Amino acid sequence: MTTEVTSWSGADREPAATARRTSEELLRRVERELRSFLAAERDVWAKVDGRAAVAIDALSDLVASGGKRVRPAFCITGHLAAGGDPEAPGIVAAAAALEMLHVSALVHDDIFDASVQRRGEPTVHAKHSALHHRHAWQGESRRFGESVAVLVGDLALVYSEQLMSRAPSTVVPVWNTLRSELMIGQYLDLAAAAEFSVDPLLSRLIALVKSGHYTIHRPLAVGASVAGHAGLAPAFREYGEAVGEAFQLRDDLLDAFGNSADTGKPAGLDFSQHKMTLLLGWAMQRDERIRSLITEPGHSPAEVRGRLLDTGVPSDVEKHIADLVERGCKAIVDAPIDPVWRNQLTDMAVRVAYRNA
């Protein structure tokens, strides 16, 4: 990888530091917005019935448990890079809406993946299945837990719309596209896992729709829309698609080879759920035995990891990630943005593509 983050010195250091402080303060405001919004909703519904606050508490717990806040960060950076005012009405609400949408997707993802852990804690469906079982309530515990999680995820979806309604109406087209892309991408991911056919082109399409647009490209576009600046759309698209794909490929590698203590969720979920990632697609093209290691009982994730390493595909994916980051950073070289924000976006590309969690 040849892309390097500019080393700021002398007169340039202060603008960079100021930009960083501005971004960090906006992210802190997003955090406060999320928590105060959920607290206000809880106050309203707790007065109706104690049980009415349960779904809101589940969302509050997820927000409080941390997370990378990648989408709000890119939204804020897109806004500031487009010349947006940090005090502009709507930018904090727009960034908070993106995070709330992400929370919705996480809750639903955990049901799809049968994951029992998220950010080091029980997932919503696992927690409520256990609660049902502990109290010996009527019905099936698993079904109860999953039903609660569907509703919690849907509530987060509703709340994301309420938050985004506080942003300027210029965000509506990109916000609508972002949400439909996410849902279509989720379906394609499920269908590809069920079919489990080797199709690297489909794997890349899913990575683009489900992550490239949703995680990087559209949040940048939302931020620029709040700023009322459409001129950065081509650069943001190319940058966002490339860096977003790199982000998803890192996710694939972390699932296969990462440490659960770092990622906060069980390792090898892609294997157990038959996710047709680009990593697996490329590897299965080279070694047909990998299919049976994943689909037939009696094989451990360690066997799959060893076979993947034997194919050399993980190294190829690393090279592809490096190429994507370089492509993304080149896309903004001539974009009409202040060098401070160009450097910030370059730095963010490197950080999301080479994270360890």
Short mmCIF file of C-alpha atoms in Angstrom, two decimals:
data_model
loop_
_atom_site.label_atom_id
_atom_site.label_comp_id
_atom_site.label_asym_id
_atom_site.label_seq_id
_atom_site.Cartn_x
_atom_site.Cartn_y
_atom_site.Cartn_z
CA MET A 1 0.00 0.00 0.00
CA THR A 2 1.51 3.29 -1.08
CA THR A 3 -1.02 5.74 0.33
CA GLU A 4 0.42 7.71 3.24
CA VAL A 5 -1.20 10.09 5.66
CA THR A 6 0.28 13.55 5.40
CA SER A 7 2.53 14.53 8.31
CA TRP A 8 1.34 17.92 9.51
CA SER A 9 3.94 20.37 10.77
CA GLY A 10 4.51 24.06 11.30
CA ALA A 11 1.68 26.29 10.13
CA ASP A 12 -0.35 23.28 8.92
CA ARG A 13 -0.48 21.59 12.32
CA GLU A 14 -2.92 24.02 13.90
CA PRO A 15 -5.62 23.78 11.18
CA ALA A 16 -5.39 19.98 11.39
CA ALA A 17 -5.73 20.04 15.17
CA THR A 18 -8.66 22.45 14.95
CA ALA A 19 -10.39 20.23 12.39
CA ARG A 20 -9.90 17.21 14.61
CA ARG A 21 -11.29 19.01 17.65
CA THR A 22 -14.31 20.19 15.65
CA SER A 23 -15.07 16.64 14.47
CA GLU A 24 -14.63 15.21 17.95
CA GLU A 25 -16.92 17.80 19.51
CA LEU A 26 -19.63 17.07 16.93
CA LEU A 27 -19.32 13.34 17.66
CA ARG A 28 -19.72 14.06 21.38
CA ARG A 29 -22.86 16.02 20.56
CA VAL A 30 -24.14 13.06 18.54
CA GLU A 31 -23.57 10.84 21.56
CA ARG A 32 -25.50 13.21 23.79
CA GLU A 33 -28.29 13.45 21.20
CA LEU A 34 -28.70 9.66 21.06
CA ARG A 35 -28.79 9.27 24.82
CA SER A 36 -31.07 12.23 25.51
CA PHE A 37 -33.46 11.17 22.73
CA LEU A 38 -33.77 7.65 24.15
CA ALA A 39 -34.05 8.95 27.72
CA ALA A 40 -36.93 11.23 26.70
CA GLU A 41 -38.70 8.37 24.94
CA ARG A 42 -38.26 6.18 28.00
CA ASP A 43 -39.78 8.82 30.24
CA VAL A 44 -42.85 8.97 28.01
CA TRP A 45 -43.42 5.22 27.76
CA ALA A 46 -42.47 4.26 31.32
CA LYS A 47 -45.49 6.27 32.48
CA VAL A 48 -47.74 4.15 30.29
CA ASP A 49 -46.50 0.76 31.52
CA GLY A 50 -43.19 -0.49 32.88
CA ARG A 51 -42.98 -3.09 30.15
CA ALA A 52 -43.30 -0.39 27.48
CA ALA A 53 -39.79 0.82 28.34
CA VAL A 54 -38.14 -2.58 27.79
CA ALA A 55 -37.53 -2.09 24.06
CA ILE A 56 -36.14 1.40 24.65
CA ASP A 57 -33.84 0.08 27.36
CA ALA A 58 -32.51 -2.49 24.90
CA LEU A 59 -31.62 0.29 22.46
CA SER A 60 -30.10 2.43 25.22
CA ASP A 61 -27.93 -0.49 26.34
CA LEU A 62 -26.64 -1.00 22.79
CA VAL A 63 -25.85 2.69 22.38
CA ALA A 64 -24.12 2.82 25.77
CA SER A 65 -22.06 -0.30 24.99
CA GLY A 66 -19.92 1.66 22.57
CA GLY A 67 -19.27 0.97 18.91
CA LYS A 68 -17.05 2.61 16.34
CA ARG A 69 -19.56 5.32 15.28
CA VAL A 70 -18.16 5.02 11.76
CA ARG A 71 -21.25 6.33 9.98
CA PRO A 72 -21.69 9.45 12.14
CA ALA A 73 -17.97 10.17 11.76
CA PHE A 74 -18.14 10.05 7.96
CA CYS A 75 -21.36 12.07 7.94
CA ILE A 76 -19.74 14.82 10.02
CA THR A 77 -16.57 14.77 7.93
CA GLY A 78 -18.58 14.95 4.72
CA HIS A 79 -20.43 17.95 6.10
CA LEU A 80 -17.31 19.81 7.20
CA ALA A 81 -15.36 18.90 4.05
CA ALA A 82 -18.24 20.37 2.02
CA GLY A 83 -17.84 23.64 3.89
CA GLY A 84 -20.72 23.02 6.28
CA ASP A 85 -21.09 25.04 9.45
CA PRO A 86 -20.42 22.93 12.60
CA GLU A 87 -23.35 24.73 14.22
CA ALA A 88 -25.71 24.12 11.31
CA PRO A 89 -29.12 22.84 12.43
CA GLY A 90 -29.55 19.23 11.56
CA ILE A 91 -26.02 17.84 11.24
CA VAL A 92 -26.00 16.29 14.73
CA ALA A 93 -29.49 14.84 14.25
CA ALA A 94 -28.53 13.45 10.81
CA ALA A 95 -25.43 11.76 12.19
CA ALA A 96 -27.42 10.38 15.13
CA ALA A 97 -30.04 9.03 12.71
CA LEU A 98 -27.34 7.10 10.84
CA GLU A 99 -26.16 5.51 14.08
CA MET A 100 -29.71 4.64 15.11
CA LEU A 101 -30.25 2.99 11.72
CA HIS A 102 -27.05 1.03 12.30
CA VAL A 103 -28.32 -0.11 15.70
CA SER A 104 -31.46 -1.38 13.96
CA ALA A 105 -29.34 -3.34 11.48
CA LEU A 106 -27.18 -4.82 14.25
CA VAL A 107 -30.18 -6.12 16.21
CA HIS A 108 -31.61 -7.74 13.10
CA ASP A 109 -28.20 -9.03 11.96
CA ASP A 110 -27.76 -10.86 15.26
CA ILE A 111 -31.02 -12.72 14.65
CA PHE A 112 -30.00 -13.61 11.08
CA ASP A 113 -26.58 -14.82 12.27
CA ALA A 114 -27.84 -16.59 15.42
CA SER A 115 -25.21 -14.61 17.30
CA VAL A 116 -25.43 -14.68 21.09
CA GLN A 117 -22.94 -11.89 21.72
CA ARG A 118 -22.56 -8.28 20.59
CA ARG A 119 -19.92 -5.89 21.97
CA GLY A 120 -19.12 -8.41 24.67
CA GLU A 121 -22.72 -8.62 25.93
CA PRO A 122 -25.69 -10.92 25.18
CA THR A 123 -27.54 -9.95 22.02
CA VAL A 124 -31.11 -8.68 22.33
CA HIS A 125 -32.70 -11.93 21.19
CA ALA A 126 -30.39 -14.07 23.36
CA LYS A 127 -31.06 -11.94 26.45
CA HIS A 128 -34.82 -12.07 26.06
CA SER A 129 -34.87 -15.77 25.19
CA ALA A 130 -33.02 -16.40 28.45
CA LEU A 131 -35.44 -14.13 30.33
CA HIS A 132 -38.43 -16.05 28.95
CA HIS A 133 -36.85 -19.38 29.88
CA ARG A 134 -35.91 -18.19 33.38
CA HIS A 135 -39.47 -17.11 34.17
CA ALA A 136 -41.02 -20.17 32.50
CA TRP A 137 -43.39 -17.97 30.51
CA GLN A 138 -45.82 -19.33 27.96
CA GLY A 139 -44.68 -20.15 24.44
CA GLU A 140 -41.25 -20.86 23.00
CA SER A 141 -38.29 -19.00 24.51
CA ARG A 142 -36.33 -18.74 21.27
CA ARG A 143 -39.31 -17.40 19.37
CA PHE A 144 -40.05 -14.87 22.11
CA GLY A 145 -36.47 -13.58 22.13
CA GLU A 146 -36.33 -13.24 18.37
CA SER A 147 -39.73 -11.52 18.29
CA VAL A 148 -38.59 -8.99 20.88
CA ALA A 149 -35.43 -8.33 18.87
CA VAL A 150 -37.38 -7.81 15.63
CA LEU A 151 -39.51 -5.19 17.37
CA VAL A 152 -36.50 -3.53 19.02
CA GLY A 153 -34.78 -3.30 15.64
CA ASP A 154 -37.92 -1.91 14.07
CA LEU A 155 -38.23 0.66 16.85
CA ALA A 156 -34.67 1.81 16.12
CA LEU A 157 -35.67 2.15 12.46
CA VAL A 158 -38.61 4.35 13.46
CA TYR A 159 -36.40 6.45 15.72
CA SER A 160 -33.82 6.89 12.96
CA GLU A 161 -36.52 8.45 10.81
CA GLN A 162 -37.61 10.75 13.64
CA LEU A 163 -34.04 11.95 14.11
CA MET A 164 -33.44 12.46 10.39
CA SER A 165 -36.63 14.53 10.16
CA ARG A 166 -34.74 17.23 12.07
CA ALA A 167 -32.21 17.56 9.23
CA PRO A 168 -32.79 19.76 6.14
CA SER A 169 -35.09 18.28 3.52
CA THR A 170 -32.13 18.14 1.11
CA VAL A 171 -31.09 14.86 2.78
CA VAL A 172 -34.31 13.02 1.88
CA PRO A 173 -33.24 11.55 -1.51
CA VAL A 174 -29.93 10.14 -0.26
CA TRP A 175 -31.51 9.00 3.03
CA ASN A 176 -34.21 7.08 1.15
CA THR A 177 -31.67 5.46 -1.15
CA LEU A 178 -29.40 4.53 1.77
CA ARG A 179 -32.17 2.71 3.62
CA SER A 180 -33.47 0.77 0.63
CA GLU A 181 -29.92 -0.22 -0.34
CA LEU A 182 -29.33 -1.55 3.16
CA MET A 183 -32.43 -3.74 3.08
CA ILE A 184 -31.73 -5.05 -0.43
CA GLY A 185 -28.12 -5.73 0.56
CA GLN A 186 -29.29 -7.66 3.62
CA TYR A 187 -31.55 -9.80 1.43
CA LEU A 188 -28.78 -10.49 -1.09
CA ASP A 189 -26.52 -11.53 1.79
CA LEU A 190 -29.14 -13.98 3.09
CA ALA A 191 -29.85 -15.38 -0.37
CA ALA A 192 -26.17 -15.86 -1.20
CA ALA A 193 -25.65 -17.67 2.12
CA ALA A 194 -28.59 -19.99 1.44
CA GLU A 195 -27.45 -20.79 -2.10
CA PHE A 196 -23.77 -20.94 -1.05
CA SER A 197 -22.66 -20.84 -4.66
CA VAL A 198 -19.25 -19.49 -5.59
CA ASP A 199 -19.87 -16.12 -7.14
CA PRO A 200 -17.17 -13.54 -6.34
CA LEU A 201 -19.01 -10.93 -8.43
CA LEU A 202 -22.10 -11.31 -6.22
CA SER A 203 -19.91 -11.20 -3.10
CA ARG A 204 -18.42 -7.90 -4.24
CA LEU A 205 -21.86 -6.53 -5.10
CA ILE A 206 -23.07 -7.38 -1.57
CA ALA A 207 -19.99 -5.76 -0.05
CA LEU A 208 -20.67 -2.64 -2.09
CA VAL A 209 -24.42 -2.36 -1.45
CA LYS A 210 -24.39 -3.51 2.15
CA SER A 211 -21.22 -1.75 3.25
CA GLY A 212 -19.61 0.46 0.61
CA HIS A 213 -22.66 2.67 0.21
CA TYR A 214 -24.22 2.28 3.64
CA THR A 215 -21.08 2.73 5.74
CA ILE A 216 -19.01 5.33 3.89
CA HIS A 217 -20.46 6.73 0.66
CA ARG A 218 -24.01 7.63 1.71
CA PRO A 219 -23.06 9.02 5.15
CA LEU A 220 -20.60 11.35 3.39
CA ALA A 221 -23.38 12.33 0.98
CA VAL A 222 -25.81 12.94 3.86
CA GLY A 223 -23.31 15.26 5.51
CA ALA A 224 -22.67 17.15 2.27
CA SER A 225 -26.44 17.43 1.71
CA VAL A 226 -26.88 19.05 5.12
CA ALA A 227 -24.19 21.51 4.02
CA GLY A 228 -26.09 22.11 0.77
CA HIS A 229 -23.11 21.10 -1.39
CA ALA A 230 -23.69 18.59 -4.20
CA GLY A 231 -20.42 19.20 -6.05
CA LEU A 232 -18.49 16.58 -4.09
CA ALA A 233 -20.85 13.75 -5.06
CA PRO A 234 -18.59 12.06 -7.69
CA ALA A 235 -15.48 12.12 -5.49
CA PHE A 236 -17.39 10.98 -2.43
CA ARG A 237 -18.96 8.14 -4.40
CA GLU A 238 -15.65 6.78 -5.69
CA TYR A 239 -13.94 7.24 -2.34
CA GLY A 240 -16.88 5.78 -0.40
CA GLU A 241 -17.36 2.71 -2.55
CA ALA A 242 -13.66 1.81 -2.47
CA VAL A 243 -13.11 2.46 1.23
CA GLY A 244 -16.48 0.87 2.09
CA GLU A 245 -15.53 -2.34 0.30
CA ALA A 246 -12.21 -2.32 2.14
CA PHE A 247 -14.15 -1.90 5.41
CA GLN A 248 -16.30 -4.96 4.61
CA LEU A 249 -13.31 -7.07 3.59
CA ARG A 250 -11.64 -6.25 6.89
CA ASP A 251 -14.86 -7.41 8.59
CA ASP A 252 -14.58 -10.70 6.68
CA LEU A 253 -10.97 -11.19 7.77
CA LEU A 254 -11.76 -10.31 11.38
CA ASP A 255 -14.62 -12.81 11.43
CA ALA A 256 -12.33 -15.54 10.10
CA PHE A 257 -9.12 -14.73 11.96
CA GLY A 258 -9.95 -12.09 14.57
CA ASN A 259 -10.03 -12.33 18.34
CA SER A 260 -13.47 -12.41 19.96
CA ALA A 261 -12.10 -10.35 22.86
CA ASP A 262 -11.36 -7.56 20.37
CA THR A 263 -14.41 -7.86 18.12
CA GLY A 264 -16.93 -8.40 20.94
CA LYS A 265 -18.74 -11.18 19.06
CA PRO A 266 -18.13 -14.88 18.38
CA ALA A 267 -15.49 -15.70 15.78
CA GLY A 268 -16.34 -17.74 12.69
CA LEU A 269 -19.97 -16.62 12.33
CA ASP A 270 -19.51 -16.30 8.57
CA PHE A 271 -18.55 -19.98 8.47
CA SER A 272 -21.47 -21.21 10.58
CA GLN A 273 -23.96 -19.05 8.66
CA HIS A 274 -22.48 -19.97 5.25
CA LYS A 275 -21.86 -16.31 4.34
CA MET A 276 -20.49 -16.18 0.81
CA THR A 277 -17.88 -13.50 1.42
CA LEU A 278 -15.29 -12.58 -1.17
CA LEU A 279 -12.72 -14.28 1.07
CA LEU A 280 -14.60 -17.58 0.92
CA GLY A 281 -15.54 -17.18 -2.73
CA TRP A 282 -11.95 -16.76 -3.83
CA ALA A 283 -10.75 -19.57 -1.57
CA MET A 284 -13.39 -22.02 -2.81
CA GLN A 285 -12.37 -21.31 -6.38
CA ARG A 286 -8.91 -22.59 -5.47
CA ASP A 287 -9.85 -25.41 -3.11
CA GLU A 288 -13.23 -27.20 -3.42
CA ARG A 289 -12.63 -29.00 -0.12
CA ILE A 290 -13.42 -25.78 1.77
CA ARG A 291 -17.12 -26.15 0.92
CA SER A 292 -17.41 -29.47 2.75
CA LEU A 293 -15.39 -28.17 5.71
CA ILE A 294 -18.06 -25.50 6.17
CA THR A 295 -21.25 -27.36 5.22
CA GLU A 296 -20.59 -30.84 6.65
CA PRO A 297 -20.71 -31.54 10.41
CA GLY A 298 -17.62 -32.52 12.35
CA HIS A 299 -15.26 -29.81 11.15
CA SER A 300 -13.96 -27.00 13.32
CA PRO A 301 -13.44 -23.33 12.44
CA ALA A 302 -9.73 -23.95 13.00
CA GLU A 303 -9.73 -26.43 10.09
CA VAL A 304 -11.40 -23.86 7.84
CA ARG A 305 -8.92 -21.16 8.86
CA GLY A 306 -5.98 -23.45 8.15
CA ARG A 307 -7.34 -24.34 4.71
CA LEU A 308 -7.98 -20.68 3.92
CA LEU A 309 -4.39 -19.83 4.78
CA ASP A 310 -3.16 -22.68 2.59
CA THR A 311 -4.92 -21.14 -0.43
CA GLY A 312 -3.08 -17.83 0.03
CA VAL A 313 -6.38 -15.96 -0.35
CA PRO A 314 -6.13 -14.00 2.95
CA SER A 315 -2.93 -12.40 1.65
CA ASP A 316 -4.64 -11.60 -1.63
CA VAL A 317 -7.53 -9.99 0.25
CA GLU A 318 -5.02 -7.87 2.18
CA LYS A 319 -3.52 -6.71 -1.11
CA HIS A 320 -7.00 -5.95 -2.45
CA ILE A 321 -7.75 -3.89 0.65
CA ALA A 322 -4.56 -1.90 0.11
CA ASP A 323 -5.51 -1.28 -3.53
CA LEU A 324 -8.99 -0.15 -2.52
CA VAL A 325 -7.66 2.30 0.08
CA GLU A 326 -5.24 3.72 -2.45
CA ARG A 327 -8.02 4.06 -5.03
CA GLY A 328 -10.28 5.76 -2.55
CA CYS A 329 -7.65 8.24 -1.47
CA LYS A 330 -6.76 9.06 -5.06
CA ALA A 331 -10.42 9.86 -5.71
CA ILE A 332 -10.25 12.89 -3.41
CA VAL A 333 -6.83 14.21 -4.51
CA ASP A 334 -8.35 16.73 -6.91
CA ALA A 335 -11.68 17.17 -5.12
CA PRO A 336 -12.53 20.81 -4.25
CA ILE A 337 -12.01 20.42 -0.50
CA ASP A 338 -9.62 21.98 1.98
CA PRO A 339 -6.37 19.95 2.35
CA VAL A 340 -7.15 19.56 6.04
CA TRP A 341 -10.26 17.52 5.23
CA ARG A 342 -8.53 15.62 2.44
CA ASN A 343 -5.95 14.52 4.99
CA GLN A 344 -8.70 13.66 7.47
CA LEU A 345 -10.47 11.45 4.93
CA THR A 346 -7.20 9.76 4.01
CA ASP A 347 -6.53 9.04 7.67
CA MET A 348 -10.06 7.70 8.17
CA ALA A 349 -9.70 5.38 5.17
CA VAL A 350 -6.57 3.85 6.64
CA ARG A 351 -8.10 3.49 10.09
CA VAL A 352 -11.31 1.73 9.00
CA ALA A 353 -9.48 -0.59 6.59
CA TYR A 354 -6.81 -1.65 9.09
CA ARG A 355 -8.78 -1.81 12.34
CA ASN A 356 -8.61 -4.85 14.63
CA ALA A 357 -12.21 -4.80 15.90
#
